[in-house]
Coordinates of C-alpha atoms (C1' of nucleotides) in Angstrom, one line a residue:
Chain P
M1137 CA 10.9 -18.4 50.7
T1138 CA 13.9 -21.0 49.9
V1139 CA 16.7 -19.2 48.1
Y1140 CA 19.1 -21.3 46.0
Q1141 CA 22.7 -20.9 44.3
S1142 CA 21.1 -21.9 40.9
D1143 CA 19.2 -19.5 38.7
F1144 CA 16.9 -22.0 37.5
L1145 CA 15.9 -23.3 40.9
N1146 CA 15.3 -19.5 42.2
V1147 CA 13.2 -18.5 38.8
L1148 CA 11.1 -21.9 39.5
E1149 CA 10.4 -21.2 42.8
E1150 CA 9.6 -17.8 42.4
R1151 CA 7.3 -18.5 40.0
G1152 CA 5.7 -21.6 41.9
F1153 CA 6.7 -24.5 40.0
I1154 CA 8.1 -26.4 42.6
H1155 CA 6.0 -29.1 43.9
Q1156 CA 8.8 -32.0 44.8
C1157 CA 12.5 -32.9 44.6
S1158 CA 14.4 -36.0 44.9
N1159 CA 17.4 -34.2 46.5
M1160 CA 16.9 -30.3 46.2
E1161 CA 20.3 -29.7 47.5
G1162 CA 22.0 -32.1 45.3
L1163 CA 20.5 -30.6 42.3
D1164 CA 21.1 -27.3 43.2
K1165 CA 24.7 -27.9 43.7
L1166 CA 24.8 -29.6 40.1
L1167 CA 23.0 -26.8 38.2
K1168 CA 25.2 -24.2 40.2
S1169 CA 28.7 -26.1 39.3
Q1170 CA 28.0 -27.0 35.2
T1171 CA 25.4 -26.7 32.5
T1172 CA 23.3 -29.8 32.8
T1173 CA 20.9 -31.6 30.6
A1174 CA 17.5 -32.3 32.0
Y1175 CA 14.3 -33.8 30.0
V1176 CA 10.5 -34.3 30.2
G1177 CA 7.9 -36.6 28.4
F1178 CA 5.5 -35.7 26.1
D1179 CA 2.7 -38.3 24.6
C1180 CA 2.4 -37.6 21.0
T1181 CA -1.4 -39.1 20.5
A1182 CA -2.6 -35.8 18.9
N1183 CA -0.9 -33.4 16.8
S1184 CA -0.7 -30.8 19.1
L1185 CA -0.1 -30.5 22.7
H1186 CA -2.8 -28.0 24.8
V1187 CA -2.2 -25.8 27.9
G1188 CA -1.9 -29.0 30.2
N1189 CA 1.5 -29.5 28.6
L1190 CA 2.0 -25.9 28.9
I1191 CA 3.6 -26.0 32.4
S1192 CA 6.3 -28.6 31.4
I1193 CA 7.4 -26.7 28.6
M1194 CA 7.7 -23.4 30.2
M1195 CA 10.0 -25.3 32.8
L1196 CA 12.2 -26.2 29.7
H1197 CA 12.1 -23.0 28.5
W1198 CA 13.2 -21.5 32.2
F1199 CA 15.9 -24.6 32.0
Q1200 CA 17.2 -23.3 29.1
T1201 CA 17.3 -19.6 29.4
T1202 CA 18.7 -20.2 33.0
G1203 CA 21.8 -21.2 31.2
H1204 CA 20.9 -25.5 30.8
R1205 CA 20.1 -27.7 28.0
P1206 CA 16.6 -29.2 27.9
I1207 CA 15.2 -32.3 25.9
A1208 CA 12.0 -32.8 24.9
L1209 CA 11.0 -36.5 24.8
M1210 CA 8.5 -37.8 22.5
G1211 CA 7.1 -41.0 23.7
G1212 CA 7.0 -42.5 20.0
G1213 CA 8.0 -46.0 21.6
T1214 CA 5.3 -45.8 24.7
T1215 CA 2.4 -44.3 22.3
R1216 CA 2.6 -47.4 20.3
V1217 CA 1.4 -49.4 23.2
G1218 CA -0.8 -46.6 24.7
D1219 CA -1.0 -45.8 28.4
P1220 CA -3.3 -48.1 29.7
S1221 CA -3.8 -46.0 32.9
G1222 CA -6.7 -44.5 31.7
K1223 CA -10.0 -46.1 31.3
D1224 CA -10.4 -45.4 27.7
E1225 CA -10.4 -48.5 26.0
S1226 CA -11.2 -47.7 22.2
R1227 CA -7.9 -45.6 21.8
K1228 CA -6.7 -46.7 18.8
L1229 CA -3.3 -48.1 18.0
L1230 CA -1.2 -45.3 16.3
T1231 CA 0.6 -46.2 13.3
P1232 CA 3.9 -44.9 12.6
E1233 CA 3.5 -42.7 10.4
I1234 CA 0.6 -41.0 12.1
I1235 CA 3.4 -40.6 15.4
E1236 CA 5.5 -39.0 12.8
T1237 CA 2.9 -36.2 12.0
N1238 CA 1.9 -36.2 15.4
K1239 CA 5.5 -35.2 16.7
T1240 CA 6.0 -32.5 14.0
G1241 CA 3.1 -30.6 14.9
I1242 CA 3.9 -31.0 18.7
K1243 CA 7.3 -29.8 17.8
Q1244 CA 5.9 -26.3 17.0
A1245 CA 5.0 -25.4 20.2
F1246 CA 8.3 -26.5 21.6
E1247 CA 10.0 -23.8 19.1
R1248 CA 8.2 -21.2 20.5
L1249 CA 9.9 -21.5 23.5
L1250 CA 13.1 -23.7 23.3
Y1251 CA 15.6 -23.0 20.9
F1252 CA 16.8 -26.0 19.2
G1253 CA 20.4 -26.8 17.5
E1254 CA 23.4 -28.7 17.6
G1255 CA 25.0 -26.5 20.4
E1256 CA 26.2 -27.2 23.9
K1257 CA 22.8 -25.7 25.2
D1258 CA 20.7 -26.3 22.0
A1259 CA 17.8 -27.9 23.1
Q1260 CA 17.0 -31.1 21.9
M1261 CA 14.2 -33.7 20.8
A1262 CA 14.5 -37.3 21.6
D1263 CA 12.0 -40.1 20.8
N1264 CA 12.0 -43.0 23.1
A1265 CA 10.7 -45.4 20.2
D1266 CA 14.6 -45.3 19.0
W1267 CA 15.8 -47.6 21.9
L1268 CA 12.1 -49.2 23.0
L1269 CA 11.5 -50.6 19.8
D1270 CA 14.3 -52.8 19.7
L1271 CA 14.2 -53.9 22.7
H1272 CA 14.9 -57.3 23.3
Y1273 CA 13.0 -58.9 25.8
I1274 CA 15.3 -61.2 27.7
D1275 CA 17.8 -58.5 27.4
F1276 CA 15.9 -56.2 29.0
L1277 CA 14.9 -58.5 32.1
R1278 CA 18.9 -59.7 32.4
D1279 CA 20.3 -56.1 32.1
V1280 CA 17.3 -53.4 33.9
G1281 CA 14.9 -56.0 34.8
R1282 CA 16.9 -57.2 37.6
H1283 CA 17.7 -53.6 39.0
L1284 CA 13.8 -52.8 39.0
S1285 CA 12.3 -53.8 42.6
V1286 CA 8.8 -55.4 42.6
N1287 CA 8.6 -54.6 46.0
Q1288 CA 8.9 -50.9 45.4
M1289 CA 6.9 -50.5 43.0
L1290 CA 4.0 -52.6 45.0
Q1291 CA 4.5 -49.4 47.2
R1292 CA 3.5 -47.0 44.7
D1293 CA 0.0 -45.4 45.4
S1294 CA -1.1 -45.7 41.8
V1295 CA -0.3 -49.7 42.2
R1296 CA -1.6 -50.1 46.0
L1297 CA -4.7 -48.3 45.9
R1298 CA -5.2 -50.5 43.0
L1299 CA -4.1 -54.0 44.9
E1300 CA -6.0 -53.0 48.2
R1301 CA -9.3 -52.7 46.2
E1302 CA -8.9 -55.5 44.7
Q1303 CA -8.9 -53.7 41.4
H1304 CA -7.5 -55.2 38.1
L1305 CA -3.5 -54.0 37.3
S1306 CA -2.5 -55.5 33.8
F1307 CA 0.8 -56.2 33.5
L1308 CA 1.0 -53.8 30.6
E1309 CA 0.2 -50.6 33.0
F1310 CA 2.7 -52.7 35.1
N1311 CA 5.6 -52.4 32.6
Y1312 CA 4.5 -49.2 31.6
M1313 CA 6.4 -47.4 34.6
C1314 CA 9.2 -49.9 33.9
L1315 CA 9.5 -48.3 30.3
Q1316 CA 9.3 -44.8 31.6
A1317 CA 12.0 -45.7 34.4
Y1318 CA 14.1 -46.9 31.6
D1319 CA 13.8 -43.8 29.3
F1320 CA 15.7 -41.9 31.8
V1321 CA 19.0 -44.5 32.2
E1322 CA 18.8 -44.4 28.4
L1323 CA 18.8 -40.5 28.3
Y1324 CA 21.4 -40.4 30.8
K1325 CA 23.9 -42.8 28.5
N1326 CA 23.3 -40.9 25.3
Y1327 CA 23.0 -37.0 26.6
D1328 CA 24.3 -37.1 30.1
C1329 CA 20.2 -36.0 31.2
R1330 CA 20.6 -35.7 34.7
L1331 CA 17.6 -34.6 35.5
Q1332 CA 13.8 -35.3 34.9
M1333 CA 11.3 -32.8 35.2
G1334 CA 7.3 -33.2 34.8
G1335 CA 3.5 -33.0 36.9
S1336 CA 3.3 -34.3 40.6
D1337 CA 1.3 -37.1 39.0
Q1338 CA 4.7 -38.1 37.5
W1339 CA 6.6 -38.6 40.4
G1340 CA 6.5 -42.3 41.0
N1341 CA 7.7 -42.6 37.3
I1342 CA 10.5 -40.2 37.9
V1343 CA 11.5 -41.7 40.9
S1344 CA 11.6 -45.2 39.8
G1345 CA 13.8 -43.6 36.7
V1346 CA 16.1 -42.0 39.4
D1347 CA 17.0 -45.6 41.1
L1348 CA 17.2 -47.4 38.2
G1349 CA 19.4 -45.1 36.8
R1350 CA 21.6 -45.5 39.8
R1351 CA 21.3 -49.4 39.9
I1352 CA 22.6 -49.6 36.7
E1353 CA 24.8 -47.0 35.7
G1354 CA 25.7 -45.6 39.8
A1355 CA 24.3 -42.3 38.0
E1356 CA 23.1 -39.4 40.5
L1357 CA 20.0 -38.9 38.8
Y1358 CA 17.1 -36.2 40.2
A1359 CA 13.6 -35.5 39.9
L1360 CA 11.6 -32.3 39.7
T1361 CA 8.3 -32.1 39.5
T1362 CA 5.2 -29.2 39.3
P1363 CA 2.0 -28.7 41.2
L1364 CA -0.4 -29.8 38.8
L1365 CA -2.6 -27.0 38.0
T1366 CA -6.1 -26.8 38.6
T1367 CA -8.3 -23.4 38.6
A1368 CA -9.1 -22.1 41.8
S1369 CA -12.4 -24.1 41.4
G1370 CA -10.6 -26.9 41.3
T1371 CA -11.9 -28.1 37.6
K1372 CA -8.6 -29.4 35.9
M1373 CA -7.1 -26.8 33.5
G1374 CA -7.3 -26.8 29.5
K1375 CA -10.7 -27.8 28.8
T1376 CA -13.4 -26.0 27.3
A1377 CA -16.7 -26.5 25.8
Q1378 CA -14.6 -27.4 22.6
G1379 CA -12.6 -29.8 24.5
A1380 CA -9.1 -29.0 24.8
V1381 CA -7.3 -25.7 24.4
W1382 CA -4.6 -26.8 22.0
L1383 CA -1.6 -25.0 21.4
N1384 CA -1.1 -25.0 17.7
E1385 CA -3.0 -22.6 15.7
T1386 CA -4.2 -25.4 13.3
R1387 CA -6.5 -26.6 16.4
L1388 CA -7.4 -23.4 17.9
P1389 CA -7.8 -19.7 16.3
A1390 CA -5.5 -17.3 17.9
Y1391 CA -8.6 -15.7 18.7
D1392 CA -10.0 -18.5 20.8
Y1393 CA -6.7 -19.3 22.4
W1394 CA -6.7 -15.3 23.9
Q1395 CA -10.0 -15.8 24.9
F1396 CA -9.2 -18.8 27.1
W1397 CA -6.7 -16.7 28.6
R1398 CA -8.8 -13.5 29.1
N1399 CA -11.7 -15.9 30.6
T1400 CA -9.4 -16.9 33.6
E1401 CA -10.9 -16.7 37.0
D1402 CA -10.0 -13.5 39.4
A1403 CA -8.1 -16.1 41.9
D1404 CA -5.9 -17.4 39.2
V1405 CA -4.8 -14.8 37.3
K1406 CA -1.7 -14.1 39.6
R1407 CA -0.9 -18.0 39.2
F1408 CA -1.0 -18.1 36.0
L1409 CA 0.8 -15.0 34.8
M1410 CA 3.6 -16.6 37.1
R1411 CA 3.9 -19.7 35.3
F1412 CA 2.5 -18.5 31.5
T1413 CA 3.8 -15.6 30.8
L1414 CA 7.6 -14.5 31.0
L1415 CA 6.9 -11.3 32.3
P1416 CA 9.3 -9.9 35.3
I1417 CA 8.0 -10.6 39.2
E1418 CA 7.6 -7.4 40.0
E1419 CA 5.2 -6.6 36.9
I1420 CA 3.1 -9.6 38.0
N1421 CA 3.0 -8.4 41.5
R1422 CA 1.8 -5.3 40.4
L1423 CA -0.9 -7.0 38.2
G1424 CA -1.9 -9.4 40.6
A1425 CA -2.7 -6.9 43.0
L1426 CA -5.3 -5.4 41.0
E1427 CA -8.6 -6.3 41.9
G1428 CA -12.3 -5.4 41.5
A1429 CA -13.3 -4.8 38.1
E1430 CA -9.7 -3.8 37.4
I1431 CA -8.5 -7.2 37.2
N1432 CA -9.4 -7.3 33.7
E1433 CA -6.5 -5.2 32.8
A1434 CA -4.2 -7.9 34.4
K1435 CA -6.4 -10.5 32.1
K1436 CA -5.9 -8.7 29.3
V1437 CA -1.9 -8.7 29.9
L1438 CA -1.9 -12.2 30.6
A1439 CA -4.0 -13.2 27.7
Y1440 CA -1.7 -11.0 25.4
E1441 CA 1.5 -12.3 26.9
A1442 CA 0.2 -16.0 26.6
T1443 CA -0.9 -15.7 22.9
R1444 CA 2.3 -13.5 22.0
I1445 CA 4.5 -16.9 23.3
M1446 CA 2.7 -19.2 21.4
R1447 CA 1.5 -17.3 18.6
G1448 CA 3.6 -14.7 18.2
E1449 CA 3.5 -10.9 18.7
E1450 CA 1.0 -10.2 15.6
A1451 CA -1.6 -12.7 16.5
A1452 CA -1.8 -11.8 20.0
K1453 CA -2.4 -7.8 19.0
Q1454 CA -5.1 -8.9 16.2
A1455 CA -6.6 -11.1 18.8
Q1456 CA -6.8 -8.6 21.5
E1457 CA -8.0 -5.6 19.3
T1458 CA -10.6 -7.9 17.8
A1459 CA -11.9 -8.3 21.2
E1460 CA -11.8 -5.0 22.3
K1461 CA -13.8 -4.3 19.2
T1462 CA -16.6 -7.3 19.7
F1463 CA -16.9 -6.8 23.6
E1464 CA -15.7 -3.3 25.0
Q1465 CA -16.9 -1.1 21.8
G1466 CA -19.9 -3.3 20.4
A1467 CA -18.4 -2.6 16.9
L1468 CA -18.0 -5.2 14.0
A1469 CA -14.2 -6.8 14.1
D1470 CA -13.4 -8.4 11.1
N1471 CA -10.7 -10.3 12.5
L1472 CA -13.3 -12.3 14.2
P1473 CA -13.1 -15.7 13.0
T1474 CA -14.6 -15.9 9.4
I1475 CA -16.5 -18.8 7.6
E1476 CA -17.4 -17.7 3.4
I1477 CA -20.7 -18.2 2.1
A1478 CA -21.8 -18.5 -1.7
K1479 CA -23.4 -15.5 -3.1
S1480 CA -25.8 -17.6 -4.5
D1481 CA -27.1 -18.9 -1.0
L1482 CA -27.4 -15.5 0.0
E1483 CA -29.3 -14.4 -3.0
N1484 CA -31.9 -17.0 -2.5
G1485 CA -31.8 -16.8 1.4
I1486 CA -30.7 -19.8 3.2
G1487 CA -31.4 -21.2 6.8
M1488 CA -30.1 -19.5 9.8
L1489 CA -30.0 -22.5 11.7
G1490 CA -28.3 -24.5 9.2
L1491 CA -25.5 -21.8 9.3
Y1492 CA -24.9 -21.8 12.8
V1493 CA -24.5 -25.6 12.3
Q1494 CA -21.9 -24.8 9.9
A1495 CA -19.9 -22.2 11.5
G1496 CA -19.5 -24.7 14.2
L1497 CA -21.4 -22.7 16.9
C1498 CA -24.5 -25.3 16.9
A1499 CA -24.1 -28.8 17.2
S1500 CA -26.9 -29.6 14.9
N1501 CA -29.9 -28.0 13.6
G1502 CA -31.9 -29.1 16.6
D1503 CA -29.3 -27.9 18.9
A1504 CA -29.7 -23.7 17.1
R1505 CA -33.4 -24.2 17.4
R1506 CA -32.9 -24.9 21.1
Q1507 CA -30.6 -21.8 21.1
V1508 CA -32.9 -19.8 19.5
K1509 CA -35.9 -20.8 22.3
G1510 CA -33.3 -19.9 24.8
G1511 CA -32.5 -16.4 23.7
A1512 CA -29.0 -17.0 22.7
I1513 CA -29.1 -16.4 19.0
R1514 CA -28.3 -12.8 17.7
I1515 CA -27.7 -12.1 14.1
N1516 CA -25.9 -8.7 13.1
D1517 CA -26.3 -8.1 17.1
K1518 CA -30.1 -7.9 17.2
A1519 CA -32.1 -11.3 18.9
I1520 CA -33.3 -13.4 17.0
N1521 CA -36.8 -15.5 17.8
D1522 CA -38.0 -16.9 14.8
E1523 CA -36.3 -20.1 14.1
R1524 CA -36.9 -20.3 10.4
R1525 CA -35.6 -17.3 9.9
T1526 CA -33.4 -16.8 6.5
I1527 CA -30.4 -15.2 5.9
T1528 CA -30.2 -12.7 2.7
Q1529 CA -28.0 -10.1 1.5
A1530 CA -30.4 -7.8 3.4
D1531 CA -28.7 -8.6 6.2
L1532 CA -25.0 -8.0 4.9
A1533 CA -23.8 -5.3 7.1
D1534 CA -20.5 -3.7 6.1
G1535 CA -19.9 -6.8 3.8
Y1536 CA -20.2 -9.5 6.7
I1537 CA -23.1 -10.7 8.7
K1538 CA -22.0 -11.3 12.5
L1539 CA -23.3 -14.3 14.1
S1540 CA -23.7 -14.3 17.8
L1541 CA -24.1 -17.4 20.0
G1542 CA -24.3 -16.2 23.5
K1543 CA -22.1 -13.2 24.2
K1544 CA -18.9 -14.6 23.5
K1545 CA -19.4 -16.6 20.6
H1546 CA -19.2 -14.7 17.1
I1547 CA -18.4 -15.7 13.5
L1548 CA -18.6 -13.8 10.4
L1549 CA -20.0 -14.9 7.4
K1550 CA -18.1 -13.8 4.3
P1551 CA -19.9 -13.8 1.0
A1552 CA -17.7 -15.5 -1.5
Chain V
rG290 C1' -10.5 -74.5 32.5
rG291 C1' -14.3 -73.4 36.7
rA292 C1' -17.2 -70.3 39.8
rG293 C1' -19.4 -65.7 40.3
rG294 C1' -20.3 -60.4 38.6
rA295 C1' -21.3 -56.5 35.1
rG296 C1' -22.1 -54.0 29.9
rU297 C1' -27.7 -48.0 29.8
rG298 C1' -27.0 -41.4 26.6
rC299 C1' -20.5 -37.0 26.9
rC300 C1' -19.0 -39.4 32.3
rC301 C1' -21.6 -41.8 36.7
rG302 C1' -25.6 -44.4 37.8
rA303 C1' -31.5 -45.6 38.1
rG304 C1' -34.5 -48.7 35.6
rU305 C1' -36.2 -55.8 36.0
rG306 C1' -42.3 -56.1 30.1
rG307 C1' -46.1 -50.5 27.8
rC308 C1' -46.8 -44.5 31.8
rU309 C1' -39.2 -44.7 28.9
rA310 C1' -35.7 -40.4 24.3
rA311 C1' -35.0 -43.5 29.3
rA312 C1' -35.0 -40.9 36.6
rG313 C1' -30.8 -38.4 39.4
rG314 C1' -25.8 -36.5 39.6
rG315 C1' -21.7 -34.4 36.7
rG316 C1' -20.2 -32.2 32.7
rG317 C1' -21.3 -29.3 29.1
rC318 C1' -24.2 -24.9 26.6
rG319 C1' -27.9 -21.1 27.3
rG320 C1' -30.2 -17.0 30.3
rA321 C1' -30.8 -13.5 34.7
rC322 C1' -26.7 -11.2 38.1
rU323 C1' -21.5 -9.2 37.1
rG324 C1' -16.3 -6.7 35.2
rU325 C1' -15.9 -11.4 28.7
rA326 C1' -14.2 -13.7 36.3
rA327 C1' -15.9 -16.7 40.5
rA328 C1' -20.4 -17.8 43.5
rU329 C1' -25.6 -17.7 43.0
rC330 C1' -30.2 -18.9 40.8
rC331 C1' -33.3 -20.1 35.8
rG332 C1' -33.8 -23.3 31.2
rC333 C1' -31.9 -26.5 27.9
rU334 C1' -28.5 -30.9 26.9
rG335 C1' -30.6 -37.8 20.7
rG336 C1' -31.3 -37.0 14.8
rC337 C1' -34.4 -35.0 10.8
rU338 C1' -37.7 -32.1 5.3
rA339 C1' -41.1 -32.6 12.4
rU340 C1' -48.1 -32.5 15.3
rG341 C1' -45.0 -36.9 12.3
rC342 C1' -40.5 -40.2 11.8
rC343 C1' -35.6 -42.1 12.5
rU344 C1' -31.6 -43.9 15.9
rA345 C1' -30.6 -45.4 20.8
rC346 C1' -30.2 -49.2 26.3
rG347 C1' -22.6 -54.6 24.3
rU348 C1' -23.9 -58.0 19.6
rU349 C1' -27.0 -61.1 17.0
rG350 C1' -31.5 -63.6 16.8
rG351 C1' -36.0 -64.9 19.1
rU352 C1' -40.6 -64.8 22.5
rU353 C1' -44.7 -60.8 22.9
rC354 C1' -49.9 -56.5 20.3
rG355 C1' -45.7 -54.3 23.0
rA356 C1' -38.5 -55.3 24.8
rA357 C1' -33.6 -51.0 28.1
rU358 C1' -36.3 -55.0 30.8
rC359 C1' -38.0 -61.9 29.6
rC360 C1' -35.5 -66.4 26.6
rA361 C1' -30.7 -68.1 23.5
rA362 C1' -26.4 -68.4 21.6
rC363 C1' -22.0 -65.0 21.1
rC364 C1' -18.7 -60.5 21.9
rU365 C1' -16.4 -57.8 26.0
rC366 C1' -14.8 -56.7 30.8
rC367 C1' -14.2 -57.5 36.2
rU368 C1' -13.5 -60.4 40.8
rC369 C1' -11.9 -65.0 43.0
rC370 C1' -9.9 -70.2 41.8
rA371 C1' -6.7 -73.4 39.2

RNA sequence: GGAGGAGUGCCCGAGUGGCUAAAGGGGGCGGACUGUAAAUCCGCUGGCUAUGCCUACGUUGGUUCGAAUCCAACCUCCUCCA
């Protein structure tokens, strides 16, 4: 393993964050010699980030803990245009108000891992709307455009492949990368930011920024990317049944967040511990060496640590306890996600199918019916095969009714 | 502006008058096996107050006993040319 002079690169190397760097030696020296500023760009199309973004946040975290200043750049300006590289045409244009709300939501996740403030090493939050919205086309062309090389942009994989296949490439798309490159220059000018990090898919954009910085400002900027994280089975990580695995409690309860990590496949456990927890390397090596059923211990640690970081100690403990009760002891855990049901409904009896839909376990009555046929539905741990079953007060056990779908999804009904 | 091509379910994609709630695949969900894993195998995968009804093959109209399928107009996207 390569050994660097700077703490930051050593930590990253050890934990497997490094994919590519524009100039490793130069960056190493810079980090060794002075407090440096680095940034990562984030989309603000939703009010919460998801685990796909987590790796970048972790990088910023390590950057700060090894003595440097991280910047989280919000794409408030670029979000106004919408990243066109996806095929999602129905993407709505977001209003400035929504973008503001989203930024607030997203910041919650940063605050878990970064310390914001005004000090020399305190994290900053920037928004490219601040400079992109007032950009004048002519000025931009004159001051920036002349430094951007079309020849180079044409060499970029994302562009070249499209041209080779004679696929459409819009001017907007072409410009998107110019704006991203320009962000780096602005951050260099305003914050003396010298390094941009991101996923390996951002390599091209980041390097364009590096180039542009040199041409316009004569600055030596650096690019550093992480491997794009997939699960060992090759699927993109961070997607579950319900969609993205959100970092914010409002989008995904801590219990489910914990479960996501708990269900990591064996082959991923060590990598995930390295990247998504703050545990010491020795501890991770020990956990990663576990095999067979024992690796479940490592998964629990992973789930606990990952949840603790994002949701706090208390939430992590509760999630773990709830899971232990539910899975290992088969007992009723009152911290399972709970929904309330009107007392009068219980008195009169209420259809089970509808409750499953209400609880979000099934998509529709029809879906619930099919689940009954498939043997997936249990109430208070008793299998149900009558789809017309109603729920009444008689089903109350310890003040709750437990609805299960399959082995892993449980919801408690609580009379109110 | 001209010529050509395309729009089908969550996604990809077959289907060119009735046998089509629409092949096949992916994804997802569930079951079996296990360790709350992976791999594998099996089932399910439009909605409803349900032996029926409603919605759905870009939109709107038309032909027909009957249309995803034929016709017309429109919309959108793509390719090439100007």
